[in-house]
């Protein structure tokens, strides 16, 4: 039989392998005969059972003149499903350059469908009939946005064999599709957790979305004529699945940004810092997205002064500001659907407060400064090493002279002081060219680095390792006091500098201290003369006696 090789196990490949529908068209031609109509009926049952759109299965076959006698059946299936799903897929099919009579039939269906869409006449008047709905359960989700301002709409379709089709479209804040894809006939086990609060796709959390809303968002994707074919097919398949299937379980209520939410006070500086460092590590600068906005960002993936200055020059760019406002607006809507996990994550009111801050020039600059400090941290982090490698002989010698001139029997706490002072000193030098920061001079940087390191390390001995929020806040405040006292820094004028510095010290603790054999933070009274005065840092050589 013609369709012996196109059973349930093969249907899912129609989404992912462009050659699969072409091979089917070739098989139809090769095995053409008196039983074509019956064979096509059998294929139609298989196709509908496994939720594959008619236009995907039959598209290549419409180009084959040898199958002209089957074209009316195929076009009827395509048309009736497009009517059911309210899916305008005609231009995409016509781009395939179908042969006659398929081309004329498709043109006729296109004109009728668009007449109905514009409210001219009814389906019945034009002789259009909607396909019968299918029993396949369908559910929709959408994600929070990532740092580029991109979010994902995702639909799952439950198949008779227990597997699922997945249709996914990623969109930017301005509505333009970034990309999209479909996965056919996949095991559902690792996706079920979405019902429990979200599995992660590219580190993004998902929450359920009403099917009708998902279809509306996907239709906006099809409005962008420059979207590539894979993305357009994914969006069309998503809309088709919603129109042809049935709701999979209870759907959430439709939420809107017009709904009132509890107002929240304007976040203080520490709350802003915690928001970006603890909650939104996925928000980051992206060179591709900057160019999408019409901005040439330069090389932001280096730690030199030019990259730092380039990042801060984006502060007042209206396109960046607009994109951030749209991101906050999206997150406000996301939290209306997803909730706040018992108050453990910011609610919609928090995002709307930040949106209002961006409308104010001065407050908006504070928000942007926090945002870009976090962006730079994400850009500069390298998997093979921390941002500022430890063990600079000249730098360590200078810091020993400044901070410990008469020390002859250093212990664990002194080793910690020196290590964190080296990181702080390197960070202070690197940030010299940040817009708004003032250069203090080499001697003051050395004294300030030692003072900040001592404040930071002493906080470990007093408050622990800072894994609880209140402990981290206390350490943060001690560092600020040290910077003001020993560096003469005004907190407002140099906010970017001390946020940057605090984050670099924490990164050093996370990335180096945990793997260093010395464990000086946990052995503050143990003598460590050799590593303290040595030329190499013990984390490099294992020299910790």
XYZ file of C-alpha atoms in Angstrom:
545
model
C 0.000 0.000 0.000
C 1.029 3.539 -0.740
C 0.932 4.708 2.867
C 2.498 1.702 4.545
C 5.505 3.817 5.405
C 3.501 6.771 6.718
C 1.982 5.416 9.884
C 1.788 7.048 13.318
C 5.497 6.762 14.024
C 6.311 8.805 10.911
C 3.747 11.570 11.189
C 5.784 13.603 13.688
C 8.658 13.946 11.217
C 6.469 16.126 9.010
C 7.204 19.081 11.333
C 10.951 18.680 11.622
C 12.107 17.171 8.334
C 11.314 19.347 5.304
C 11.981 16.405 3.008
C 9.272 14.231 4.614
C 6.289 15.873 2.840
C 8.359 15.891 -0.379
C 8.967 12.153 -0.045
C 5.257 11.656 0.518
C 4.472 13.566 -2.685
C 6.995 11.429 -4.576
C 5.421 8.268 -3.162
C 1.965 9.438 -4.239
C 3.213 9.896 -7.792
C 5.128 6.618 -7.825
C 2.230 4.529 -6.546
C -0.560 6.402 -8.358
C -3.360 4.088 -9.379
C -7.059 3.288 -9.185
C -7.056 3.183 -5.372
C -5.694 6.702 -4.876
C -8.903 8.053 -3.376
C -9.071 5.280 -0.773
C -5.394 5.644 0.054
C -5.862 9.381 0.513
C -8.772 8.770 2.872
C -6.557 6.481 4.946
C -3.813 9.088 5.050
C -6.352 11.713 6.051
C -7.441 9.658 9.055
C -3.837 9.166 10.128
C -3.025 12.853 9.640
C -5.972 14.090 11.666
C -5.381 11.557 14.446
C -1.818 12.811 14.823
C -2.666 16.497 14.495
C -0.661 17.369 11.390
C -2.066 20.305 9.351
C -3.258 19.511 5.839
C -1.158 22.310 4.322
C 2.057 20.723 5.682
C 1.216 17.221 4.426
C -0.213 18.219 1.054
C 1.783 21.357 0.194
C 4.451 19.664 -1.967
C 1.855 17.361 -3.549
C -0.036 20.393 -4.876
C 2.978 21.128 -7.116
C 2.766 17.737 -8.848
C 0.715 17.758 -12.030
C 0.520 13.974 -11.865
C -1.665 14.359 -8.761
C -4.036 16.929 -10.255
C -6.965 14.562 -9.782
C -6.328 14.623 -5.995
C -5.881 18.401 -5.702
C -9.556 19.226 -5.044
C -9.591 16.835 -2.069
C -6.365 18.325 -0.679
C -7.433 21.948 -1.143
C -10.763 21.212 0.510
C -8.962 19.786 3.559
C -6.620 22.793 3.720
C -9.486 25.270 3.328
C -11.833 23.696 5.864
C -9.084 23.611 8.522
C -8.048 27.186 7.809
C -11.668 28.218 8.282
C -11.932 26.277 11.553
C -8.710 27.819 12.941
C -9.260 31.246 11.334
C -5.796 30.828 9.853
C -4.708 32.853 6.825
C -2.064 30.537 5.417
C -2.821 31.091 1.746
C 0.170 33.249 0.825
C 2.558 30.711 2.325
C 0.977 27.897 0.293
C 0.924 29.921 -2.916
C 4.648 30.618 -2.511
C 5.110 26.883 -3.143
C 3.885 27.545 -6.704
C 1.173 24.861 -6.851
C 0.128 23.451 -10.183
C -3.365 23.627 -11.650
C -6.070 23.055 -10.605
C -4.710 23.552 -7.071
C -3.593 27.137 -7.753
C -6.999 28.286 -8.974
C -8.784 26.479 -6.174
C -6.492 28.053 -3.566
C -7.001 31.534 -5.033
C -10.739 31.040 -4.855
C -10.564 29.867 -1.249
C -8.282 32.761 -0.356
C -10.702 35.363 -1.695
C -13.673 33.756 0.045
C -11.863 33.430 3.357
C -10.675 37.034 3.355
C -14.151 38.244 2.409
C -15.499 36.509 5.489
C -12.647 37.857 7.639
C -13.497 41.416 6.595
C -17.133 40.870 7.578
C -18.447 40.944 4.014
C -20.446 37.711 3.888
C -20.973 34.575 5.942
C -19.263 31.221 5.504
C -22.493 29.616 4.375
C -23.106 32.288 1.740
C -19.699 31.662 0.221
C -19.900 27.888 0.461
C -17.074 27.574 2.985
C -17.293 24.786 5.531
C -15.248 24.510 8.711
C -13.519 21.207 9.406
C -14.782 19.099 12.261
C -12.795 19.788 15.450
C -10.450 17.083 16.692
C -10.313 15.532 20.133
C -6.610 16.189 20.746
C -5.979 18.112 24.013
C -4.031 21.366 23.548
C -2.499 23.716 26.134
C -0.551 26.958 25.833
C 2.176 28.675 27.856
C 4.211 31.830 27.655
C 7.498 32.771 29.248
C 8.981 35.654 31.105
C 11.305 37.704 28.937
C 15.059 37.306 28.819
C 17.598 40.091 28.874
C 17.184 40.837 25.174
C 13.473 41.469 25.561
C 12.500 38.156 23.950
C 9.757 35.859 25.215
C 8.323 32.571 24.025
C 4.820 31.329 23.222
C 4.576 27.563 23.388
C 1.772 25.090 22.648
C 1.657 21.376 23.387
C -0.631 18.903 21.621
C -1.310 15.544 23.284
C -1.288 12.656 20.798
C -3.057 9.271 20.979
C 0.241 7.518 21.785
C 0.850 9.740 24.819
C 3.536 11.821 23.133
C 3.211 15.500 22.252
C 3.794 17.946 19.449
C 5.410 21.198 20.605
C 5.075 24.444 18.645
C 7.216 27.335 19.812
C 7.564 30.963 18.680
C 9.984 33.481 20.220
C 9.050 37.160 19.822
C 10.822 40.422 20.574
C 9.208 43.237 22.499
C 8.265 45.072 19.305
C 6.380 41.987 18.118
C 8.879 40.876 15.514
C 9.490 37.115 15.615
C 13.035 36.094 16.480
C 12.635 32.432 15.600
C 10.305 29.479 15.917
C 10.238 25.721 15.549
C 8.039 22.664 15.905
C 8.955 19.336 17.505
C 6.855 16.353 16.521
C 5.841 13.235 18.419
C 8.108 13.802 21.441
C 7.956 12.121 24.833
C 5.914 14.235 27.219
C 7.543 13.224 30.499
C 10.015 16.071 30.804
C 7.376 18.633 29.816
C 4.669 17.767 32.335
C 6.337 19.852 35.021
C 5.108 22.938 33.187
C 1.762 22.326 34.839
C 3.470 22.557 38.212
C 5.020 25.972 37.680
C 7.205 25.798 34.650
C 10.016 23.914 33.029
C 12.874 25.970 31.689
C 13.568 26.729 28.056
C 16.791 28.737 27.811
C 16.550 29.416 31.550
C 13.096 30.988 31.307
C 10.097 30.091 33.437
C 6.734 29.440 31.774
C 3.174 29.892 32.960
C -0.145 28.730 31.413
C -1.811 31.071 28.924
C -5.406 30.945 27.591
C -5.499 29.314 24.168
C -7.276 32.262 22.582
C -4.564 34.646 23.794
C -1.815 32.382 22.456
C -3.521 32.314 19.054
C -3.774 36.118 18.970
C -0.077 36.536 19.785
C 0.922 33.961 17.165
C -1.202 35.684 14.503
C 0.792 38.849 15.103
C 3.886 36.808 14.259
C 2.398 35.926 10.874
C 1.860 39.637 10.211
C 5.644 39.981 9.852
C 6.211 38.969 6.256
C 9.996 38.822 6.709
C 9.846 35.924 9.177
C 11.637 32.830 7.893
C 9.629 29.845 6.740
C 10.367 27.669 9.784
C 9.137 30.393 12.132
C 6.022 31.053 10.036
C 5.213 27.340 9.903
C 5.666 27.048 13.677
C 3.334 30.011 14.279
C 0.766 28.690 11.807
C 0.946 25.190 13.332
C 0.440 26.715 16.774
C -2.692 28.568 15.612
C -3.927 25.505 13.724
C -3.524 23.265 16.782
C -5.498 25.658 18.970
C -8.266 25.977 16.379
C -8.540 22.254 15.691
C -7.965 20.812 19.178
C -9.661 20.909 22.564
C -8.535 22.585 25.813
C -6.189 20.397 27.831
C -7.488 20.820 31.369
C -8.719 24.042 32.928
C -7.515 27.228 31.300
C -6.456 30.319 33.265
C -8.641 33.388 33.193
C -7.647 36.066 30.729
C -5.598 38.721 32.492
C -4.979 42.278 31.361
C -2.632 45.136 32.136
C -5.741 47.225 32.712
C -6.465 45.284 35.897
C -5.587 47.172 39.030
C -2.856 45.686 41.197
C -1.682 46.666 44.671
C 0.732 49.578 44.495
C 4.182 49.147 45.984
C 6.585 51.758 47.367
C 9.480 52.865 45.254
C 12.272 50.316 45.754
C 15.277 51.487 47.716
C 18.755 51.080 46.304
C 19.420 47.758 48.041
C 16.128 46.345 46.779
C 17.018 47.413 43.261
C 20.373 45.713 43.565
C 18.808 42.519 44.931
C 16.238 42.543 42.153
C 18.862 42.428 39.424
C 21.413 40.240 41.157
C 19.110 37.733 42.839
C 16.095 37.590 40.570
C 16.948 38.721 37.072
C 20.350 37.336 36.308
C 18.963 36.483 32.861
C 18.573 40.179 31.980
C 21.660 41.100 30.023
C 22.918 43.252 27.196
C 22.959 41.525 23.852
C 24.860 42.857 20.851
C 22.381 41.351 18.373
C 19.457 42.969 20.171
C 21.236 46.330 20.273
C 21.722 46.166 16.526
C 18.078 45.165 16.135
C 17.245 48.446 17.862
C 19.522 50.299 15.456
C 22.390 50.749 17.933
C 25.999 49.745 17.357
C 27.077 48.532 20.805
C 30.753 47.975 20.149
C 32.538 45.021 21.698
C 30.815 44.687 25.062
C 32.331 41.308 25.787
C 35.656 42.667 26.999
C 36.607 44.174 30.335
C 38.427 47.184 28.929
C 37.481 50.784 29.543
C 36.141 51.251 26.017
C 33.542 48.518 26.504
C 32.522 49.884 29.889
C 32.117 53.382 28.528
C 30.138 52.104 25.538
C 27.703 50.317 27.851
C 27.051 53.398 29.929
C 26.583 55.575 26.866
C 23.460 53.526 26.199
C 21.908 54.903 29.408
C 19.953 57.685 27.778
C 19.184 56.029 24.459
C 15.392 56.265 23.982
C 15.268 52.928 22.132
C 16.935 51.136 25.022
C 14.605 52.841 27.473
C 11.533 51.898 25.395
C 12.666 48.288 25.128
C 13.155 48.113 28.909
C 9.720 49.595 29.532
C 8.201 46.979 27.253
C 10.112 44.260 29.110
C 8.775 45.492 32.448
C 5.266 45.688 31.009
C 5.562 42.105 29.795
C 6.786 40.935 33.200
C 3.887 42.705 34.880
C 1.483 40.728 32.694
C 3.464 37.533 33.263
C 3.170 37.930 37.028
C -0.576 38.488 36.705
C -0.775 34.981 35.241
C 1.999 33.267 37.194
C 1.445 34.821 40.629
C 4.247 35.676 43.024
C 5.046 32.289 44.549
C 3.793 33.379 47.944
C 5.609 36.688 47.764
C 9.035 35.228 46.986
C 9.253 37.048 43.643
C 8.226 40.586 42.695
C 4.580 41.053 41.792
C 3.092 43.046 38.901
C 3.002 46.204 41.002
C 6.777 46.125 41.371
C 7.299 46.101 37.612
C 4.814 48.892 37.116
C 6.640 50.956 39.727
C 9.883 50.445 37.797
C 8.105 51.496 34.597
C 7.117 54.769 36.259
C 10.694 55.238 37.447
C 11.887 55.012 33.847
C 9.524 57.866 32.950
C 11.470 60.082 35.371
C 14.878 61.110 34.012
C 16.830 60.946 37.276
C 15.094 57.903 38.748
C 15.231 56.207 35.392
C 18.977 56.686 35.273
C 19.310 54.949 38.640
C 17.319 52.001 37.293
C 19.426 51.869 34.136
C 22.624 52.026 36.133
C 21.638 48.968 38.145
C 20.534 47.243 34.971
C 23.766 47.858 33.087
C 25.974 46.991 36.040
C 24.286 43.593 35.994
C 24.557 43.444 32.209
C 28.287 44.046 32.334
C 28.698 41.373 35.003
C 26.909 38.868 32.785
C 29.012 39.845 29.767
C 32.365 39.725 31.470
C 31.901 36.438 33.333
C 34.037 33.754 31.730
C 33.706 30.035 32.444
C 37.447 29.419 32.532
C 38.319 32.112 35.071
C 36.933 34.899 37.186
C 36.851 38.408 35.757
C 39.998 39.515 37.578
C 42.538 36.664 37.838
C 44.178 36.387 41.236
C 47.935 36.295 41.841
C 49.414 39.541 40.448
C 52.835 39.723 42.184
C 53.310 43.477 41.857
C 49.778 44.279 42.950
C 49.923 41.974 45.964
C 53.248 43.453 47.061
C 51.826 46.975 46.925
C 48.756 45.941 48.934
C 50.933 44.248 51.575
C 52.923 47.479 51.944
C 49.782 49.587 52.282
C 47.620 47.333 54.421
C 50.059 45.202 56.437
C 53.428 47.043 56.641
C 54.574 45.498 59.955
C 52.873 42.115 59.740
C 55.365 39.240 60.135
C 53.178 36.309 61.166
C 50.075 36.436 58.948
C 47.152 34.165 59.679
C 44.128 32.981 57.755
C 42.181 36.218 58.094
C 45.145 38.226 56.757
C 45.348 35.938 53.748
C 41.664 36.576 53.117
C 42.168 40.320 53.506
C 44.941 40.261 50.896
C 43.046 38.136 48.400
C 39.894 40.230 48.528
C 41.972 43.419 48.470
C 43.623 42.283 45.235
C 40.249 41.661 43.614
C 38.916 44.998 44.907
C 41.992 46.878 43.658
C 41.752 45.333 40.206
C 38.038 46.127 40.076
C 38.590 49.722 41.148
C 41.160 50.227 38.404
C 38.926 48.652 35.775
C 35.995 50.894 36.588
C 37.911 54.174 36.291
C 36.333 55.004 32.961
C 32.735 54.297 33.939
C 30.681 57.354 33.132
C 30.146 59.380 36.304
C 32.885 57.688 38.309
C 35.812 59.773 39.557
C 39.436 58.664 39.492
C 40.842 58.612 43.015
C 44.509 57.994 42.345
C 46.594 54.839 42.774
C 47.398 55.304 46.487
C 43.796 55.968 47.451
C 42.679 52.942 45.444
C 45.152 50.749 47.299
C 44.045 52.025 50.724
C 40.387 51.752 49.724
C 40.832 48.219 48.392
C 42.313 47.061 51.700
C 39.603 48.807 53.739
C 36.790 47.325 51.661
C 38.339 43.861 51.736
C 38.640 43.980 55.531
C 35.017 45.100 55.859
C 33.856 42.356 53.516
C 35.890 39.574 55.134
C 35.053 40.662 58.686
C 31.398 40.415 57.728
C 31.945 36.725 57.013
C 33.231 36.168 60.517
C 30.284 38.088 61.974
C 27.344 37.195 59.712
C 28.308 33.968 57.974
C 28.597 33.422 54.226
C 25.668 35.637 53.307
C 23.297 32.998 51.993
C 20.471 34.624 53.923
C 19.216 37.914 52.611
C 19.556 39.836 55.877
C 23.182 38.754 56.258
C 23.953 39.849 52.728
C 22.391 43.253 53.340
C 24.512 43.757 56.433
C 27.704 42.894 54.559
C 26.693 45.204 51.765
C 26.137 48.070 54.197
C 29.501 47.511 55.935
C 31.229 47.762 52.563
C 29.463 51.021 51.755
C 30.504 52.469 55.097
C 34.108 51.464 54.449
C 34.071 53.049 51.005
C 32.697 56.282 52.386
C 35.070 56.374 55.353
C 38.323 55.297 53.692
C 37.719 56.368 50.115
C 35.770 59.555 50.676
C 33.215 58.343 48.141
C 29.818 59.970 47.890
C 27.286 57.162 47.656
C 25.071 58.940 45.132
C 27.788 60.078 42.742
C 29.640 56.753 42.735
C 26.766 54.308 43.016
C 27.808 52.360 39.949
C 31.327 51.947 41.289
C 30.480 50.403 44.617
C 27.788 48.129 43.183
C 30.322 46.861 40.688
C 32.870 46.332 43.419
C 30.483 44.469 45.719
C 29.538 42.082 42.941
C 33.162 41.380 42.007
C 34.027 40.382 45.574
C 31.022 38.088 45.766
C 31.979 36.497 42.450
C 35.494 35.902 43.770
C 34.097 34.195 46.847
C 31.824 31.962 44.745
C 34.312 31.132 41.995
C 37.686 30.856 43.785
C 37.265 30.456 47.537
C 35.099 27.368 47.207
C 37.813 25.542 45.249
C 40.892 26.818 47.089
C 42.621 24.343 49.409
C 43.703 27.023 51.911
C 40.189 27.729 53.290
C 41.442 30.887 54.981
C 37.923 32.169 55.688
C 37.131 29.091 57.724
C 40.599 29.027 59.391
C 41.164 32.662 60.417
C 43.699 31.871 63.194
C 45.888 29.368 61.306
C 49.329 30.628 60.339
C 49.730 31.157 56.586
C 53.042 32.963 56.221
C 54.251 31.209 53.061
C 51.157 31.767 50.871
C 50.711 35.297 52.224
C 54.213 36.389 51.156
C 54.477 34.051 48.166
C 54.616 35.108 44.522
C 51.883 32.695 43.412
C 48.380 32.419 44.774
C 47.808 29.005 46.421
C 44.677 28.340 44.352
C 47.000 28.066 41.331
C 49.778 25.883 42.752
C 48.198 24.100 45.669
C 50.796 25.773 47.920
C 48.912 26.117 51.172
C 51.312 25.077 53.917
